[in-house]
Short mmCIF file of C-alpha atoms and ligand atoms in Angstrom, two decimals:
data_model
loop_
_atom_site.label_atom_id
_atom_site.label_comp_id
_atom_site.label_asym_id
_atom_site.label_seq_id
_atom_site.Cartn_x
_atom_site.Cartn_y
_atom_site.Cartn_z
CA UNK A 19 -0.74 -121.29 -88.64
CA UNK A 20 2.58 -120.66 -87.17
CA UNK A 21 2.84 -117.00 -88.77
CA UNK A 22 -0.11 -116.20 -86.92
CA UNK A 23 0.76 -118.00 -83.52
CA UNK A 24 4.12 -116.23 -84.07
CA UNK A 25 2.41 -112.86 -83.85
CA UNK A 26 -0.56 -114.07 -80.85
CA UNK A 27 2.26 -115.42 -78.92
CA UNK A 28 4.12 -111.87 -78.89
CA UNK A 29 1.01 -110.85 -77.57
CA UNK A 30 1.56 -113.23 -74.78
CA UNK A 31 5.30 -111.91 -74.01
CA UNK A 32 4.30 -108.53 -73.96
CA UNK A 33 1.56 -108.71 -71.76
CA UNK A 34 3.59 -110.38 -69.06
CA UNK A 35 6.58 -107.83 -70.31
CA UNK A 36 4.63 -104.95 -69.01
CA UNK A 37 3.28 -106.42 -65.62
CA UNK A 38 6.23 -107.46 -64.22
CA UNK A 39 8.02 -103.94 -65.86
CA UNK A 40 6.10 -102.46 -62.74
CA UNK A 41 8.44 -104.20 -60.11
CA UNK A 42 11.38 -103.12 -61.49
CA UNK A 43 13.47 -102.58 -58.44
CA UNK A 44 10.74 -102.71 -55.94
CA UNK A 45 12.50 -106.45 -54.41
CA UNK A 46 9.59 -108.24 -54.90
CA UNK A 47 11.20 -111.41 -57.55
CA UNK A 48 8.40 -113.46 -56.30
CA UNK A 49 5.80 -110.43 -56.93
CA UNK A 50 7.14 -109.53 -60.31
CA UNK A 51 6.89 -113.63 -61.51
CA UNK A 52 3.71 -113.88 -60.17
CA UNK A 53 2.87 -110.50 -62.07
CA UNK A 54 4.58 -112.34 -65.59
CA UNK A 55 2.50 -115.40 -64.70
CA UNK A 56 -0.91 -114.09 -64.57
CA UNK A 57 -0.55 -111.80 -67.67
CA UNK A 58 1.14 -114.54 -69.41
CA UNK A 59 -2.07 -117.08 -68.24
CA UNK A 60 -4.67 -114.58 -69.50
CA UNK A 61 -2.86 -113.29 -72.64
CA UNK A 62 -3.24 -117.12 -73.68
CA UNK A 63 -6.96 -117.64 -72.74
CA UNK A 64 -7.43 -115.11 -75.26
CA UNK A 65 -6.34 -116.76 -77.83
CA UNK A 66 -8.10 -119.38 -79.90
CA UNK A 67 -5.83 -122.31 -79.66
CA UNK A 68 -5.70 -125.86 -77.66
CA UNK A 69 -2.59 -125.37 -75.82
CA UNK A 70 -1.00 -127.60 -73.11
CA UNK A 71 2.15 -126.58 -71.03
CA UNK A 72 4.55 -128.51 -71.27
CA UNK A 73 7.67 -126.61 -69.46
CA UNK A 74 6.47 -123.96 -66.90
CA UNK A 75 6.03 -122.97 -63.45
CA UNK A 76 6.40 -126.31 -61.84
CA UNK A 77 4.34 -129.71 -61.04
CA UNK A 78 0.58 -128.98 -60.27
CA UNK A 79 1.11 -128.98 -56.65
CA UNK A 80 3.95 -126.30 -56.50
CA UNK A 81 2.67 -123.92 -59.29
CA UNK A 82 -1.32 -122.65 -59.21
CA UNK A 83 -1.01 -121.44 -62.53
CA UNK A 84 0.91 -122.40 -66.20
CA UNK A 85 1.70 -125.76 -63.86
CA UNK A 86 2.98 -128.38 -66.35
CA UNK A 87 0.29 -130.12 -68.36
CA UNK A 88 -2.27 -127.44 -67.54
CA UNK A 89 -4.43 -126.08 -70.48
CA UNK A 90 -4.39 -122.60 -72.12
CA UNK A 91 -6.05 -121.21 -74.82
CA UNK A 92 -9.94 -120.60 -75.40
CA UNK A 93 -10.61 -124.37 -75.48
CA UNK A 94 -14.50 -124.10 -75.89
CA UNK A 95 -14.34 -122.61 -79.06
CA UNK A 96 -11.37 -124.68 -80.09
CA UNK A 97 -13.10 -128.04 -79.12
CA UNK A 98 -15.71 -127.20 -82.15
CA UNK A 99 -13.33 -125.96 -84.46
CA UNK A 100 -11.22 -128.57 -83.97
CA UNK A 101 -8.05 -126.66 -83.53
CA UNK A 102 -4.64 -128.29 -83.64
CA UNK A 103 -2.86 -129.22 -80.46
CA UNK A 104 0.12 -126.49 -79.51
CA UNK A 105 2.81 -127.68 -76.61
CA UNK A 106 4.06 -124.74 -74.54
CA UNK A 107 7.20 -124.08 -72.79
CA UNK A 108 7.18 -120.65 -70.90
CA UNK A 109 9.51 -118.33 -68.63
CA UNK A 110 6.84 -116.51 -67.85
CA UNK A 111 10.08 -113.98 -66.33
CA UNK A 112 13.80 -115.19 -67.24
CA UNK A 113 15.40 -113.15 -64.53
CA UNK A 114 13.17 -112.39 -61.30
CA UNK A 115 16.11 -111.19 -59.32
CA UNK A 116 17.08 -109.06 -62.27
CA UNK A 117 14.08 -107.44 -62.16
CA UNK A 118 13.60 -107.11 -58.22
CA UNK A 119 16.59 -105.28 -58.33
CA UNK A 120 16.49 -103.23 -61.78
CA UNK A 121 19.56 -105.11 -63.12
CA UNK A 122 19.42 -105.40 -67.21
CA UNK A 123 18.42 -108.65 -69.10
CA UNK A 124 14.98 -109.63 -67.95
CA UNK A 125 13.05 -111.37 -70.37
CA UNK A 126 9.41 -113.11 -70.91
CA UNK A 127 10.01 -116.00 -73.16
CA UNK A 128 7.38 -118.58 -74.62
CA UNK A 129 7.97 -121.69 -77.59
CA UNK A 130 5.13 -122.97 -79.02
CA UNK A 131 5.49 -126.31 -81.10
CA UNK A 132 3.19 -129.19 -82.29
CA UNK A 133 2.42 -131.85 -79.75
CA UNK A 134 5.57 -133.57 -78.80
CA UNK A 135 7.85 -131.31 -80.59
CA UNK A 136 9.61 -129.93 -77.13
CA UNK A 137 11.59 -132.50 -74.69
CA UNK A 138 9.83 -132.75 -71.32
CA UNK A 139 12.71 -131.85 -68.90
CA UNK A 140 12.81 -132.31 -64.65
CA UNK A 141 13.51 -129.01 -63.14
CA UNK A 142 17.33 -129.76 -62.60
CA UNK A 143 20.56 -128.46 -64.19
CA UNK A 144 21.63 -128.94 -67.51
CA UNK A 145 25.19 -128.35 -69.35
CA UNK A 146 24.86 -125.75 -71.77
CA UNK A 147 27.29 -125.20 -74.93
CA UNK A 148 25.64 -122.57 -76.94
CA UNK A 149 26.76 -121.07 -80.35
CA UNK A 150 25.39 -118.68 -83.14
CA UNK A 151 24.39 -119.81 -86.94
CA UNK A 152 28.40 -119.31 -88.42
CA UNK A 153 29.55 -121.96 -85.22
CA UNK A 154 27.02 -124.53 -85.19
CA UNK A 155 28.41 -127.88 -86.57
CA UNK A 156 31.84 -126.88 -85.24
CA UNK A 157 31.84 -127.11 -81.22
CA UNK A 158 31.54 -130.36 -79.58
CA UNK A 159 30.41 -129.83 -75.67
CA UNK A 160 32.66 -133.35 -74.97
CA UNK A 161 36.06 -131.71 -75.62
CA UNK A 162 37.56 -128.86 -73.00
CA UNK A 163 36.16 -124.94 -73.74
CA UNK A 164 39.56 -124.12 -74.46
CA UNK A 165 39.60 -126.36 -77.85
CA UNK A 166 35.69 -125.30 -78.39
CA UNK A 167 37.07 -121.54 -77.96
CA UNK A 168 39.67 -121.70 -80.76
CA UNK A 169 36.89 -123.34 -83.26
CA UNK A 170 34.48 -120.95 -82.28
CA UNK A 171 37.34 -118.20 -82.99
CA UNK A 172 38.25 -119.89 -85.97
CA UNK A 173 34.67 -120.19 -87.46
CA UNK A 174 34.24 -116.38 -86.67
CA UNK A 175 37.85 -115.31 -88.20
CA UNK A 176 38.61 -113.87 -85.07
CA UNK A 177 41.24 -114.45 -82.04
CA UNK A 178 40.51 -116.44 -78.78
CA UNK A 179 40.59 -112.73 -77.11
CA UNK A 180 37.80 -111.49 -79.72
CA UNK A 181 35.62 -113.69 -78.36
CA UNK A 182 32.86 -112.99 -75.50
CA UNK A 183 31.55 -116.11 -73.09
CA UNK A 184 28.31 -115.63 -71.35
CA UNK A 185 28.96 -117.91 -68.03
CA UNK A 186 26.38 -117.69 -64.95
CA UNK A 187 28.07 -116.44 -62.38
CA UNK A 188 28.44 -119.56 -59.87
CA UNK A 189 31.17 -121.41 -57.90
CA UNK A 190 30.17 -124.40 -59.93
CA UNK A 191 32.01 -122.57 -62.42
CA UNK A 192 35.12 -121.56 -61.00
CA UNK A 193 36.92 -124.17 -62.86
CA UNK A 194 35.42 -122.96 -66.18
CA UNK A 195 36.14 -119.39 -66.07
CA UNK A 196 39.72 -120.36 -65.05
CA UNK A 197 40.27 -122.04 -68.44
CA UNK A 198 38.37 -119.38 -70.67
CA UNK A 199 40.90 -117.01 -68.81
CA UNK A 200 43.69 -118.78 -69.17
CA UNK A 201 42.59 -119.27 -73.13
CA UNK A 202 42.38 -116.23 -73.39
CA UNK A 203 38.85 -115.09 -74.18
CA UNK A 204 36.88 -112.23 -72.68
CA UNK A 205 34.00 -113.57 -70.34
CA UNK A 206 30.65 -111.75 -69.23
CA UNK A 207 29.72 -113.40 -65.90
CA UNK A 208 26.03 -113.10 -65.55
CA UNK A 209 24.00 -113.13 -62.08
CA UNK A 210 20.93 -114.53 -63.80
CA UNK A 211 19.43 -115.33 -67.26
CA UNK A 212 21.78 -117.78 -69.52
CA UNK A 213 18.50 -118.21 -71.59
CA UNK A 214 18.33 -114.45 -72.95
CA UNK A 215 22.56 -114.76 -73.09
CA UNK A 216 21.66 -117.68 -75.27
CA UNK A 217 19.47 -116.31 -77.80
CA UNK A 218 22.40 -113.34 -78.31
CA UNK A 219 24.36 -115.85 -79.63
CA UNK A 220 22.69 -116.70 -82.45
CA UNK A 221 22.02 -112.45 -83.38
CA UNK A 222 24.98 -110.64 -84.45
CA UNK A 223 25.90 -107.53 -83.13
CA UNK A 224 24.88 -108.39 -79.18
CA UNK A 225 28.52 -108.81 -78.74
CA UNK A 226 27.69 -112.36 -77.30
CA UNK A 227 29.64 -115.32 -79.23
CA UNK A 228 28.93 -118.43 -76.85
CA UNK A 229 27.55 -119.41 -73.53
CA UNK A 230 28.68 -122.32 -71.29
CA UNK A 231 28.03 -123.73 -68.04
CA UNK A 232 25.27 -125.19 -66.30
CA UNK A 233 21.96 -123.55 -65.91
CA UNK A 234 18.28 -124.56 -65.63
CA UNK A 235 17.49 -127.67 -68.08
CA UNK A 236 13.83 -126.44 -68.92
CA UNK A 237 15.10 -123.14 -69.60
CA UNK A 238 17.98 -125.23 -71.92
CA UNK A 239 14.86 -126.44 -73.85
CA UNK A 240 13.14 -123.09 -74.38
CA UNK A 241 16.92 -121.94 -75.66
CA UNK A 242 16.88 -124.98 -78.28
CA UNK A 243 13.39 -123.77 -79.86
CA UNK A 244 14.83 -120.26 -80.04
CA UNK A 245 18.29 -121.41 -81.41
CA UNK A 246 16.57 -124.10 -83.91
CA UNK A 247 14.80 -121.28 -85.19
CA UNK A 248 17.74 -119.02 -85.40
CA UNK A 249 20.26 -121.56 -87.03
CA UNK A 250 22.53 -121.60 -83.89
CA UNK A 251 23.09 -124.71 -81.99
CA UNK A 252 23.07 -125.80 -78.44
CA UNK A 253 24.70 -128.97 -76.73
CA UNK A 254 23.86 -130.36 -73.53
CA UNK A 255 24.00 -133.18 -70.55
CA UNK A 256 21.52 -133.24 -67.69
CA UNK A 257 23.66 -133.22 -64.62
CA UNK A 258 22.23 -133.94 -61.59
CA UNK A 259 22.75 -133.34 -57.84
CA UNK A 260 21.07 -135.87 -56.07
CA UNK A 261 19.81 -139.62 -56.30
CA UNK A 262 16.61 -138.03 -56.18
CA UNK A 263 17.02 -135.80 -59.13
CA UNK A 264 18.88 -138.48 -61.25
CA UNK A 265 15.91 -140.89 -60.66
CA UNK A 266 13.44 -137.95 -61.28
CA UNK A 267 15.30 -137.47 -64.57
CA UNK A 268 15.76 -141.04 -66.03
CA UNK A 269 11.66 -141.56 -65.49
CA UNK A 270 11.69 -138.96 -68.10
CA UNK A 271 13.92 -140.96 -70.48
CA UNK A 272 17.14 -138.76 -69.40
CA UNK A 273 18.84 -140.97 -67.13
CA UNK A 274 21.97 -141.12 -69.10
CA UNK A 275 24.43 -137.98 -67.66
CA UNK A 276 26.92 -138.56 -70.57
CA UNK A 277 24.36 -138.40 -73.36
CA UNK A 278 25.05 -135.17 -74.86
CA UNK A 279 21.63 -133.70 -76.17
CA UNK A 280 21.57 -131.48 -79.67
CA UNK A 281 19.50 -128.70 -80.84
CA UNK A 282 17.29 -131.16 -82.81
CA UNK A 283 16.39 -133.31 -80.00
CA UNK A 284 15.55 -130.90 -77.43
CA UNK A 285 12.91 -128.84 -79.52
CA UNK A 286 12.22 -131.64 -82.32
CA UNK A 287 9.33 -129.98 -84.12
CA UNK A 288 9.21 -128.55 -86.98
CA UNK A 289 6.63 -125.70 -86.07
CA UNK A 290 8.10 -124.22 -83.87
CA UNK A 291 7.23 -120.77 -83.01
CA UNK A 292 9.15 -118.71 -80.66
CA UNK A 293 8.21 -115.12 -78.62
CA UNK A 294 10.34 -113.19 -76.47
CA UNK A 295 9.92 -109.27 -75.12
CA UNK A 296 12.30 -107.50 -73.13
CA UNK A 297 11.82 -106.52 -69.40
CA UNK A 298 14.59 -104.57 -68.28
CA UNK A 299 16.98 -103.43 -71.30
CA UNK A 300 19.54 -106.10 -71.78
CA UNK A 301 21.87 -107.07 -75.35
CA UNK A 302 19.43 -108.29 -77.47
CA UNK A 303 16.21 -106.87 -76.13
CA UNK A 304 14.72 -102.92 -75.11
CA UNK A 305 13.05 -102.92 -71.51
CA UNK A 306 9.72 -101.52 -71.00
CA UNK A 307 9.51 -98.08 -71.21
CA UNK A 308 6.36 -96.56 -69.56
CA UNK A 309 5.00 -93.08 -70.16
CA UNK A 310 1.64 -91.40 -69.44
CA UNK A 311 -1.10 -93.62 -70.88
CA UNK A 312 1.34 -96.14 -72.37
CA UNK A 313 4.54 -98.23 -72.56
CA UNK A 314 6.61 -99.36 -75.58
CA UNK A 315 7.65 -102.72 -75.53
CA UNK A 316 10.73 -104.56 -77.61
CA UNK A 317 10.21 -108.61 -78.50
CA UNK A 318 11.41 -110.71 -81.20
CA UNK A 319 9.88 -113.65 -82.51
CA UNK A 320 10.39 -116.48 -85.18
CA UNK A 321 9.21 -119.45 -86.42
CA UNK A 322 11.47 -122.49 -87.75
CA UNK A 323 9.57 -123.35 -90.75
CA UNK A 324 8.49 -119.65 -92.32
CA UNK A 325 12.56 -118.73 -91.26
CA UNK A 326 11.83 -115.28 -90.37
CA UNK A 327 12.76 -113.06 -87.20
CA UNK A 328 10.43 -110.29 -86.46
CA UNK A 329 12.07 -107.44 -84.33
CA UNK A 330 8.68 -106.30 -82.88
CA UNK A 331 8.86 -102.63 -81.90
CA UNK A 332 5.24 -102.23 -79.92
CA UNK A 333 3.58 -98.59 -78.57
CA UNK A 334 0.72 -100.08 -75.71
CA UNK A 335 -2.08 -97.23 -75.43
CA UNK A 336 -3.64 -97.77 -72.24
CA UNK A 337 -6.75 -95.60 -72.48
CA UNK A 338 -8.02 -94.72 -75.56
CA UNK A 339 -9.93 -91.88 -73.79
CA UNK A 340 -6.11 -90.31 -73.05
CA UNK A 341 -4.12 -91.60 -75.33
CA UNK A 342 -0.45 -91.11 -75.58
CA UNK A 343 1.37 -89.54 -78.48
CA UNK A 344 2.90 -92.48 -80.61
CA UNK A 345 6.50 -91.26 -81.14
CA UNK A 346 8.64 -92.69 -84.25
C1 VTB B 22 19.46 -119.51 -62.73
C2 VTB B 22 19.04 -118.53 -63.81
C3 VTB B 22 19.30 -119.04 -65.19
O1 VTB B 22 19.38 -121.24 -64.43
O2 VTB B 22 20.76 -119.35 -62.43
C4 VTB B 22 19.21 -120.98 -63.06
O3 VTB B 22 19.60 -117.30 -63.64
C5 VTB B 22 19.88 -122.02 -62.22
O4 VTB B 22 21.06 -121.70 -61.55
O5 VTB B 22 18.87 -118.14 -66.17
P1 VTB B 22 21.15 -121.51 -59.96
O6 VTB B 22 20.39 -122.63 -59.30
O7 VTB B 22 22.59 -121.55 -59.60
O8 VTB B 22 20.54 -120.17 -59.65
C6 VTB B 22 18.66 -120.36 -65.28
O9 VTB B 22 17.37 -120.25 -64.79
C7 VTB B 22 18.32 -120.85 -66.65
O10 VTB B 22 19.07 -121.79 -67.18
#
């Protein structure tokens, strides 16, 4: 089931890869979500499968479409077959401003698990500490970044100043980039997009060791499916700003700021499937490229139980009347 949904959900990213590819620079971010959103929505409807969302574009009221607890999938046919429940968590576009302005790292992103295998999470901030396979286990997000950066050195047999931190460029982090300075460790400060910086961690050769800070906690969920799939780990506290958010949060069973939150408990199933395709070319991910009568996209996806990553490497023929040359 999940090596299939693995492949359908791909599908799904590159559809809403490809629409919101067209806004690339145009300053539209709303325009270019809305684009992701719509693709995304009927990519889904396509496929037969009972899905519910479970992290998307908001609460009903705010979002008109992949609104939290809305259905997807081609339910008719599903409701005879009998097909098995699938909980959703999208970012329909990680990176809106990214792509309004034609900055690199843009990504679609959708998990897939059985029902109740993702965490429902309010729309605040969450504390991130996110590591690759070789440094899970061995960082604890409770102690200061400059003791997590000499175990995350040690783990890699490198030195403190070997090591690259993905931290969202914020004031809320002035403090934090301080003491990664001051330790010693070479920082890329990001505008937008600590998801995408997430996922480099856990594949080798994106020159991306770790990511810390605080960043959206539904996004922080949709990083724990990717990373539970790819053997890293990520550690986080909700932090909230106001009464209003900390109440919002506790009704959701997270009202405790100091609990720290692993991998496992944020994305607890085990079929987990996970789909990501690159917008604008980032570390880990190709952009869209588009040429007469087609575009060429660049995803990866994986599932936890079948452990395999798929670097998807996909030539879209618009027109079959016209179509383009497929180039190796
Ligand atoms: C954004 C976005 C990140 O967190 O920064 C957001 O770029 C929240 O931070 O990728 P701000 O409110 O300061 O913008 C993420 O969406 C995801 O964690």
């Amino acid at each position: 089931m999940e090596q299939m949904l693995a492949l359908e959900m791909v599908r799904v990213t590159e559809a809403a890869a490809i629409a919101s590819a067209r806004f690339m620079g145009r300053g539209e971010k709303d325009g270019a979500d809305r684009a992701a959103v719509e693709a995304m929505r009927r990519a889904m409807d396509e496929i037969e499968f009972a899905g519910r969302i479970v992290i998307g574009e908001g609460e009903r009221d705010k979002a008109p479409m992949l609104y939290i607890g809305e259905k997807v999938g081609r339910r008719e046919e599903d409701e005879r077959r009998d097909a098995p429940e699938v909980d959703i968590a999208v970012d329909p576009l990680e990176g809106t401003n990214l792509v309004a302005s034609g900055q690199a790292g843009a990504i679609t992103v959708l998990a897939a698990s059985e029902k109740g295998g993702l965490v429902n999470a309010p729309d605040t901030y969450l504390e991130k500490l996110c590591v690759g396979p070789v440094v899970a286990g061995k960082v604890d997000i409770r102690d200061s970044p400059t003791d997590n950066l000499r175990r995350i050195a040690e783990a890699l047999g490198r030195r403190v100043n070997d090591i690259t931190v993905v931290i969202l460029d914020r004031p809320r982090h002035d403090a934090l980039i301080a003491e990664v300075r001051e330790a010693g460790a070479r920082i890329k400060l990001i505008s937008d997009g600590d998801l995408s910086a997430a996922i480099s961690c856990a594949v080798s050769g994106t020159g991306v060791h770790a990511v810390m800070g605080i960043g959206g906690a539904p996004e922080g969920v949709i990083t724990a499916a990717a990373l539970r799939c790819l053997g890293g780990e990520i550690q986080a506290r909700f932090r909230y700003r106001s009464d209003e958010e900390r109440a919002r949060g506790a009704r959701m069973g997270h009202g405790d700021e100091d609990r720290v939150y692993s991998t496992e408990e944020l994305a607890s199933g085990e079929n987990i499937v996970f789909a990501a395709t690159g917008v604008t070319a980032g570390d880990l991910l190709q952009g869209v490229r588009f040429f007469g009568g087609g575009a060429r996209t660049h995803s990866l996806t994986t599932t936890y139980r079948t452990k395999q990553v798929r670097f998807i490497d996909t030539v879209h023929m618009f027109d079959r009347d016209s179509p383009p040359r497929v180039r190796l």
